mmCIF file of C-alpha atoms in Angstrom:
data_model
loop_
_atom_site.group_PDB
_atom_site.id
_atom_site.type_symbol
_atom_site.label_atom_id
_atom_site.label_comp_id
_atom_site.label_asym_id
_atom_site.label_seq_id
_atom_site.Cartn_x
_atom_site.Cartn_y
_atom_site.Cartn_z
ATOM 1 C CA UNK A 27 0.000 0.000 0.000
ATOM 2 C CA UNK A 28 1.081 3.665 -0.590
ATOM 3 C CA UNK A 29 1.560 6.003 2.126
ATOM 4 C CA UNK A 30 0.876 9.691 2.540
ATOM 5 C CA UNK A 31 3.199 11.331 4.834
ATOM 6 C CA UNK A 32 1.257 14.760 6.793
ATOM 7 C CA UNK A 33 3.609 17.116 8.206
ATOM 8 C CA UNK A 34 3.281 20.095 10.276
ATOM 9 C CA UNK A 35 5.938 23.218 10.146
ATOM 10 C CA UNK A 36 6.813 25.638 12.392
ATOM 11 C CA UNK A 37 7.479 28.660 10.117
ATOM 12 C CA UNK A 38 6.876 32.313 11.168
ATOM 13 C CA UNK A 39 4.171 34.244 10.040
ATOM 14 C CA UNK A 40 6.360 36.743 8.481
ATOM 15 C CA UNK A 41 7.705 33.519 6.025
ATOM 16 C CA UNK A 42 4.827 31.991 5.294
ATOM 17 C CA UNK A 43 4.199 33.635 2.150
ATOM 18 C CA UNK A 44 7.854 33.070 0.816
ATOM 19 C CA UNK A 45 7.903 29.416 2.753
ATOM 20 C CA UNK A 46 4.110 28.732 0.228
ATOM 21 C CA UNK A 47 5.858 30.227 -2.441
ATOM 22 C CA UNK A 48 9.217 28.179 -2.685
ATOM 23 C CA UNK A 49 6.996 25.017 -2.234
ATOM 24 C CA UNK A 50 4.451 26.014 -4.996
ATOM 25 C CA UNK A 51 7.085 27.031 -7.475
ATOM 26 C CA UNK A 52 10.019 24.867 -6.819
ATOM 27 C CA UNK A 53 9.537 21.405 -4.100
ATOM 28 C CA UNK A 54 5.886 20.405 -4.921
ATOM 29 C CA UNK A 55 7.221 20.676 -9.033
ATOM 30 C CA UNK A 56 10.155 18.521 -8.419
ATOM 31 C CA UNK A 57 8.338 15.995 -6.441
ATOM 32 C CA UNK A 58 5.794 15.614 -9.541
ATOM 33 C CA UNK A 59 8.719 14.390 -10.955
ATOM 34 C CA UNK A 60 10.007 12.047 -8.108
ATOM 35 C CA UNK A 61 5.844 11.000 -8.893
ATOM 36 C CA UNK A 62 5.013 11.721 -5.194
ATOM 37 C CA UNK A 63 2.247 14.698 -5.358
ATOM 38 C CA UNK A 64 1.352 17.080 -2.471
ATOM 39 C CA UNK A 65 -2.013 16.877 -2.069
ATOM 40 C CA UNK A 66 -2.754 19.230 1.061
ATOM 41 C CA UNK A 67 -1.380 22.155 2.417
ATOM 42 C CA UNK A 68 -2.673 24.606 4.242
ATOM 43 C CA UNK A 69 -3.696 25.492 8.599
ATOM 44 C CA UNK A 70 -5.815 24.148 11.480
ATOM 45 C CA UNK A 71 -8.414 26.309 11.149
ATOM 46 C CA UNK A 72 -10.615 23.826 13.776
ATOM 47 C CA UNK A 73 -9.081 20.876 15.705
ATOM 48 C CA UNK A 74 -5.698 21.562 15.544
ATOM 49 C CA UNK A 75 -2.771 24.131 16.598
ATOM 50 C CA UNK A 76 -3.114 26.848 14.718
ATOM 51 C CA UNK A 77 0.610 27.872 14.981
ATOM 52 C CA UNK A 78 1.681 25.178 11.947
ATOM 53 C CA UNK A 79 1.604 24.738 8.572
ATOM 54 C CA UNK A 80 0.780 21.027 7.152
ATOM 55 C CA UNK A 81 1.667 18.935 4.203
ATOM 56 C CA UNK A 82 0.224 15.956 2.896
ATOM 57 C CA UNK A 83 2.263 14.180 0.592
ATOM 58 C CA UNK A 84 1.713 10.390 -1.375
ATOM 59 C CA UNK A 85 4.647 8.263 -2.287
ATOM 60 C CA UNK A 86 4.750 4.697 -3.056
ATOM 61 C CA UNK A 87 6.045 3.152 -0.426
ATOM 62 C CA UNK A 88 8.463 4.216 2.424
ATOM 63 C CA UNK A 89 11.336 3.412 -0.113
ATOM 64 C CA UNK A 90 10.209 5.764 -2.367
ATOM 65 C CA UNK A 91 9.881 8.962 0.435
ATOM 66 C CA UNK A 92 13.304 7.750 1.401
ATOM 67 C CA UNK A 93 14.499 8.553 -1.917
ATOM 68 C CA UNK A 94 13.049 12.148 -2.190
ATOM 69 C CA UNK A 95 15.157 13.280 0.931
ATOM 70 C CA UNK A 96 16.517 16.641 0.279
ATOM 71 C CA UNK A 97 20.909 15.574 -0.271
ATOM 72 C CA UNK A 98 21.211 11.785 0.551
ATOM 73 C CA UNK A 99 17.979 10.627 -0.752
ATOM 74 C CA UNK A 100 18.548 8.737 -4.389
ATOM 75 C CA UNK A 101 16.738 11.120 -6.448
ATOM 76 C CA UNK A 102 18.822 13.984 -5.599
ATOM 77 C CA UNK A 103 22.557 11.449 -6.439
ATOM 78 C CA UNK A 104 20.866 10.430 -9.979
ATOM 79 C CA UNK A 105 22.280 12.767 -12.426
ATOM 80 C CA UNK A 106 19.371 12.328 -15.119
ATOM 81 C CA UNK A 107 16.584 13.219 -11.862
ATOM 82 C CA UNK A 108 18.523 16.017 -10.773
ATOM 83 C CA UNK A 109 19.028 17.430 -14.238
ATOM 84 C CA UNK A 110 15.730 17.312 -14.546
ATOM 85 C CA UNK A 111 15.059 18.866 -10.698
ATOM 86 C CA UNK A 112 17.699 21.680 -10.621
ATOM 87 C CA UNK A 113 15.028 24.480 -12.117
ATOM 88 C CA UNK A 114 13.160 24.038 -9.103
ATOM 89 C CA UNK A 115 15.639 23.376 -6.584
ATOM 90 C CA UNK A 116 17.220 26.506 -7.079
ATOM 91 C CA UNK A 117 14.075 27.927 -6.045
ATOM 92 C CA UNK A 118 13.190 25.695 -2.968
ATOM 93 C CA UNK A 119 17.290 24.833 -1.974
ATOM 94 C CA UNK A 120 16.844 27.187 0.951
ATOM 95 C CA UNK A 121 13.628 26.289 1.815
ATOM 96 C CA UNK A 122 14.394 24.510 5.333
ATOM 97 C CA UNK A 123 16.191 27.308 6.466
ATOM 98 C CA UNK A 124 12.498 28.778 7.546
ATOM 99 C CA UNK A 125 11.406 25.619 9.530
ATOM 100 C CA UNK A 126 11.823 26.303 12.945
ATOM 101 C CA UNK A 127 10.986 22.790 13.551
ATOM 102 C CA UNK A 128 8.420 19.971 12.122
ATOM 103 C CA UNK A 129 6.439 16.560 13.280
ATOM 104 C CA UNK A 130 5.777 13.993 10.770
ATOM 105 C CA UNK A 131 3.068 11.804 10.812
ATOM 106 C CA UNK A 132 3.094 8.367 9.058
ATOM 107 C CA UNK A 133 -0.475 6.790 7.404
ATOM 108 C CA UNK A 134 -0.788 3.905 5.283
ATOM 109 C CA UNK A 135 -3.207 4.587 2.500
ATOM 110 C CA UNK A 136 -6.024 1.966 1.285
ATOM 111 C CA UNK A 137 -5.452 2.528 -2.685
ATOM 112 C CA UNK A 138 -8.345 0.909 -3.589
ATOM 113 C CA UNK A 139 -10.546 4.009 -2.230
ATOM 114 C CA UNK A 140 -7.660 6.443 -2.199
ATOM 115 C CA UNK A 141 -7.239 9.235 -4.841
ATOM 116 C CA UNK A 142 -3.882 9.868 -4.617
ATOM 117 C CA UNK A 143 -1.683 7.788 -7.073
ATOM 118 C CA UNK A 144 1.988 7.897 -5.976
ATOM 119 C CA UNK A 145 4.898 6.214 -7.990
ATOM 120 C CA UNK A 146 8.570 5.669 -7.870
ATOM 121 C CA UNK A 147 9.117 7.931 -10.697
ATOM 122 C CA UNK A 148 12.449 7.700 -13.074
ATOM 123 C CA UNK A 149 13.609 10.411 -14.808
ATOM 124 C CA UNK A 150 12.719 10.231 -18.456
ATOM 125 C CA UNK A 151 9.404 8.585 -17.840
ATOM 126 C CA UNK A 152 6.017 10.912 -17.803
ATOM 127 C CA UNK A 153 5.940 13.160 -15.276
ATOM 128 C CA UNK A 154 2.646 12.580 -12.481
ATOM 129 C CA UNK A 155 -0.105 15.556 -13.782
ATOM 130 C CA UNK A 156 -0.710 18.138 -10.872
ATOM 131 C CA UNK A 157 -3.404 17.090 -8.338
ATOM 132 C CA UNK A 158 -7.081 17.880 -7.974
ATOM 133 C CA UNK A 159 -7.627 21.548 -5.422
ATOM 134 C CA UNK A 160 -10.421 23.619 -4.551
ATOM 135 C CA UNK A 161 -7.508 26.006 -4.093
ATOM 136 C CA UNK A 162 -7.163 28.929 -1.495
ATOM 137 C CA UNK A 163 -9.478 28.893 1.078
ATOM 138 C CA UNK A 164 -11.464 25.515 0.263
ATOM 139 C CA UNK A 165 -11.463 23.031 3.369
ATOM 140 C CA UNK A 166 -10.309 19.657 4.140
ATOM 141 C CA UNK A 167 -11.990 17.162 6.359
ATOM 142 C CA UNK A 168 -9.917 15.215 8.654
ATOM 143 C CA UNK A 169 -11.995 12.351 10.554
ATOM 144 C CA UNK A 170 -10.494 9.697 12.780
ATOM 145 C CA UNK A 171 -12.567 6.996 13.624
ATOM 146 C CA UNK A 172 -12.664 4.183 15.941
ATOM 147 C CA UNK A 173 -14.292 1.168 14.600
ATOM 148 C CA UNK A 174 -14.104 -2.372 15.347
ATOM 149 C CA UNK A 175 -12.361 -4.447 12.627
ATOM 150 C CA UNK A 176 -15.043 -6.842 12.108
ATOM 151 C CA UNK A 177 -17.044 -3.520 10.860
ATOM 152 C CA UNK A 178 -14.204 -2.140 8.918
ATOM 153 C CA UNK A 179 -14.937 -4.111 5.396
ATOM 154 C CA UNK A 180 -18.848 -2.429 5.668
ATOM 155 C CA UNK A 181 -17.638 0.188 6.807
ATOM 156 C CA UNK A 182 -15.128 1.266 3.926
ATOM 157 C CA UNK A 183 -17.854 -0.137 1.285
ATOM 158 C CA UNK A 184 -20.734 2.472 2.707
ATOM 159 C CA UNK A 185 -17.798 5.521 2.600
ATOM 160 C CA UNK A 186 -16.545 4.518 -0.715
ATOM 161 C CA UNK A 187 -19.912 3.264 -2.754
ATOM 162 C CA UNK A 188 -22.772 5.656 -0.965
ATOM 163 C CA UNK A 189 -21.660 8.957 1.627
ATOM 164 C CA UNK A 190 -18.726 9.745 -0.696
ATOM 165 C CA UNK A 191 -20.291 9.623 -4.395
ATOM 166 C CA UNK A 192 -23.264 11.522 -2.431
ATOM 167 C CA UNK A 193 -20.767 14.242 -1.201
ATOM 168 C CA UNK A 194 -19.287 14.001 -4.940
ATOM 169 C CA UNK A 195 -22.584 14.907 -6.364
ATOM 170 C CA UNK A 196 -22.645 18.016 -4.059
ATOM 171 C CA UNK A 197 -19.571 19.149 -5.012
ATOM 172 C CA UNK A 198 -17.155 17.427 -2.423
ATOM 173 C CA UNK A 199 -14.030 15.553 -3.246
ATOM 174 C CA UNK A 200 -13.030 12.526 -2.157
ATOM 175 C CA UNK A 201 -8.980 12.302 -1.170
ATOM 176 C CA UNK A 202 -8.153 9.262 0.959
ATOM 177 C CA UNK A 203 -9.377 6.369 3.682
ATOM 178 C CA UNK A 204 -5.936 5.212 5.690
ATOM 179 C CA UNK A 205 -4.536 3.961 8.881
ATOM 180 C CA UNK A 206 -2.027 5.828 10.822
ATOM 181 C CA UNK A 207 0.837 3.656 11.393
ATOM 182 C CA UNK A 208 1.256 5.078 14.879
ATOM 183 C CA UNK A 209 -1.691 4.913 15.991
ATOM 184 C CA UNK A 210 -4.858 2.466 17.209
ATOM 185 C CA UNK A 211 -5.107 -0.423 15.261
ATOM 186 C CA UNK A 212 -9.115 0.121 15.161
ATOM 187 C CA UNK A 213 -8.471 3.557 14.015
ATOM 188 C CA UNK A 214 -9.031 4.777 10.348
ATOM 189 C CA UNK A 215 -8.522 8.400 9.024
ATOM 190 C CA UNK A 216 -10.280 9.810 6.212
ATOM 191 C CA UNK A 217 -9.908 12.972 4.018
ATOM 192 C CA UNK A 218 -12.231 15.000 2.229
ATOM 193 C CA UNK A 219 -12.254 18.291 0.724
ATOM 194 C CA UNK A 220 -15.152 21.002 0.143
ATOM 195 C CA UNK A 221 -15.713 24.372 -1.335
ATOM 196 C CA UNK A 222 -15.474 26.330 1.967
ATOM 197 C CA UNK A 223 -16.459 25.808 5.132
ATOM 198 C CA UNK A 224 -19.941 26.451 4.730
ATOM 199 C CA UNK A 225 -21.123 23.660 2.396
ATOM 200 C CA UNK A 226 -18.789 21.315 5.149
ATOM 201 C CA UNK A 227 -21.100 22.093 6.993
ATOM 202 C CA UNK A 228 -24.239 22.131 5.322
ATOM 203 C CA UNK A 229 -23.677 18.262 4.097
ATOM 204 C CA UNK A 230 -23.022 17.439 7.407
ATOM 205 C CA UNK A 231 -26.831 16.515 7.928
ATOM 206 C CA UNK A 232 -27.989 14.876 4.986
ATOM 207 C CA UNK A 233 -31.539 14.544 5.736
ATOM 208 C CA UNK A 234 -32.005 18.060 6.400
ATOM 209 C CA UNK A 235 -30.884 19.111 2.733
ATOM 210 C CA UNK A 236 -32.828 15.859 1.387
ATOM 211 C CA UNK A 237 -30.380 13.370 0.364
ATOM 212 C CA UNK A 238 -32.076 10.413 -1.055
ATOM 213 C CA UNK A 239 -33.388 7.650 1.575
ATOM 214 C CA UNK A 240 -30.526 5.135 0.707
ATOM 215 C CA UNK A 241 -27.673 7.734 1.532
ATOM 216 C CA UNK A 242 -29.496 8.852 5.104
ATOM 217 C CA UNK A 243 -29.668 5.211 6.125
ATOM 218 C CA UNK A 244 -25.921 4.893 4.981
ATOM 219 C CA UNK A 245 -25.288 7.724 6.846
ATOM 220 C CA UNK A 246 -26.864 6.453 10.209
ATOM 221 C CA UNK A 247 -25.525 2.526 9.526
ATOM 222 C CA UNK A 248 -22.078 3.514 9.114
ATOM 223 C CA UNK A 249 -22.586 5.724 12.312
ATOM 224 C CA UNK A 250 -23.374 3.018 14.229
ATOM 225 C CA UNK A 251 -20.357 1.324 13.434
ATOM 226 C CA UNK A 252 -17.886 4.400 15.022
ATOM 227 C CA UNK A 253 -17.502 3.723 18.400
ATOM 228 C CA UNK A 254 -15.286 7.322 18.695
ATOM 229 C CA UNK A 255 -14.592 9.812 16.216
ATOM 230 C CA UNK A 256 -12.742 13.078 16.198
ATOM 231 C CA UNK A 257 -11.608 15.947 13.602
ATOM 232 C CA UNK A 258 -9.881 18.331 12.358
ATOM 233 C CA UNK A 259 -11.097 21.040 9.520
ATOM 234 C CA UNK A 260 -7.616 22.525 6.974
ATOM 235 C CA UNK A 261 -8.307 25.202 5.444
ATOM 236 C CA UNK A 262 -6.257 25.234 2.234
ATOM 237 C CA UNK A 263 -3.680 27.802 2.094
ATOM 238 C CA UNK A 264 -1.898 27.542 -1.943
ATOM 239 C CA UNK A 265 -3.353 27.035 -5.620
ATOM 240 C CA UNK A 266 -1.061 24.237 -6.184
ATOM 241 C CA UNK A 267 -2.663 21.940 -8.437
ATOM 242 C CA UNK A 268 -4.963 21.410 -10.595
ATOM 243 C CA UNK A 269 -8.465 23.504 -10.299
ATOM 244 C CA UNK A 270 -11.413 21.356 -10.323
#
């Protein structure tokens, strides 16, 4: 399984422009090409410190992040990969110097539900297409979820085949269901992005803003199989990607 790695920065507030900037321009370019796209970045607008900035980043496997480590990593000691790099790392070289500190965070992805589609890139070989945004001030979802794993099968198969095509419809976008690798092992995390914070919100009852029958009961089933949940809300703080 592929893995997305979420990190959180400590940059000032005075360098988070520049900090976005470098990683728009240059690192999130460049790892295209290592074919490990950054599919999140933004703050903890609810649920989380709001003194950070977070990353969310696929790659194929924990061989694959190892190789997109800024100097040792093998991506940056291939001569045809950095060729093909050195436009943007000119622009994100310095780019640590602003992190005061950071804490990584380690989830294994379920690829079978998961958007993101991470690979061990080689240079020469077509490059991964930027990935799906709301852009600037959109939200993302973060839900952490208790659940026993004789429920886990149903469910992942009520997420992926009824609530999420029903947030779809309504504009939503699906990202990823995973397991942190720290954490519980009855714990699953899921990510989901919307407009703005509003229409979060406003799909958050679906039988208030009459969702069919079948997607309310899915709703209330896959409720009952959460036996404790928490969240966090991202707001999205770059245009990186690809507007959809």
């Amino acid at each position: 399984m592929s893995i997305i790695v979420q990190r959180e920065f400590q940059v000032a507030a005075a360098e988070r422009r520049e900090f976005e900037r470098q990683s728009r321009e240059g690192l999130w370019p460049a790892f295209l090409r290592f074919g490990a796209p950054m599919v999140a970045y933004g703050t903890w607008t609810f649920g989380g410190p709001s003194d950070v900035v977070v990353t969310h980043t696929a790659y194929a496997d924990l061989t694959h992040w190892a190789a997109t480590r800024q100097g040792a990593g093998a991506y940056y000691q291939d001569a045809a990969m950095r060729a093909e790099i050195d436009p943007y790392l000119r622009i994100y070289g310095e780019r640590a110097e602003m992190v005061g500190s950071s804490v990584a965070h380690l989830f294994e992805l379920d690829d079978a539900v998961s958007r993101p589609r991470p690979v061990a890139r080689q240079a020469g070989q077509a490059v991964l297409e930027p990935p799906p945004t709301f852009g600037r001030g959109s939200v993302i979802s973060e839900r952490t979820l208790s659940v026993a794993p004789s429920s886990m099968a149903e469910f992942r198969r009520l997420s992926a085949e009824i609530i999420w095509p029903w947030f779809e419809s309504h504009g939503g976008r699906p990202i990823a269901l995973a397991h942190d690798l720290m954490g519980p092992s009855d714990e699953l995390t899921t990510w989901y992005a919307f407009r703005s914070l509003a229409e979060w919100h406003r799909l958050q009852r679906p039988s208030v803003v009459g969702a069919p029958a079948d997607v309310v009961a899915a709703f209330a089933a896959r409720s009952a199989l959460v036996h404790q949940r928490g969240g966090r809300l991202l707001t999205i703080g770059t245009d990186f990607g690809r507007m959809v």
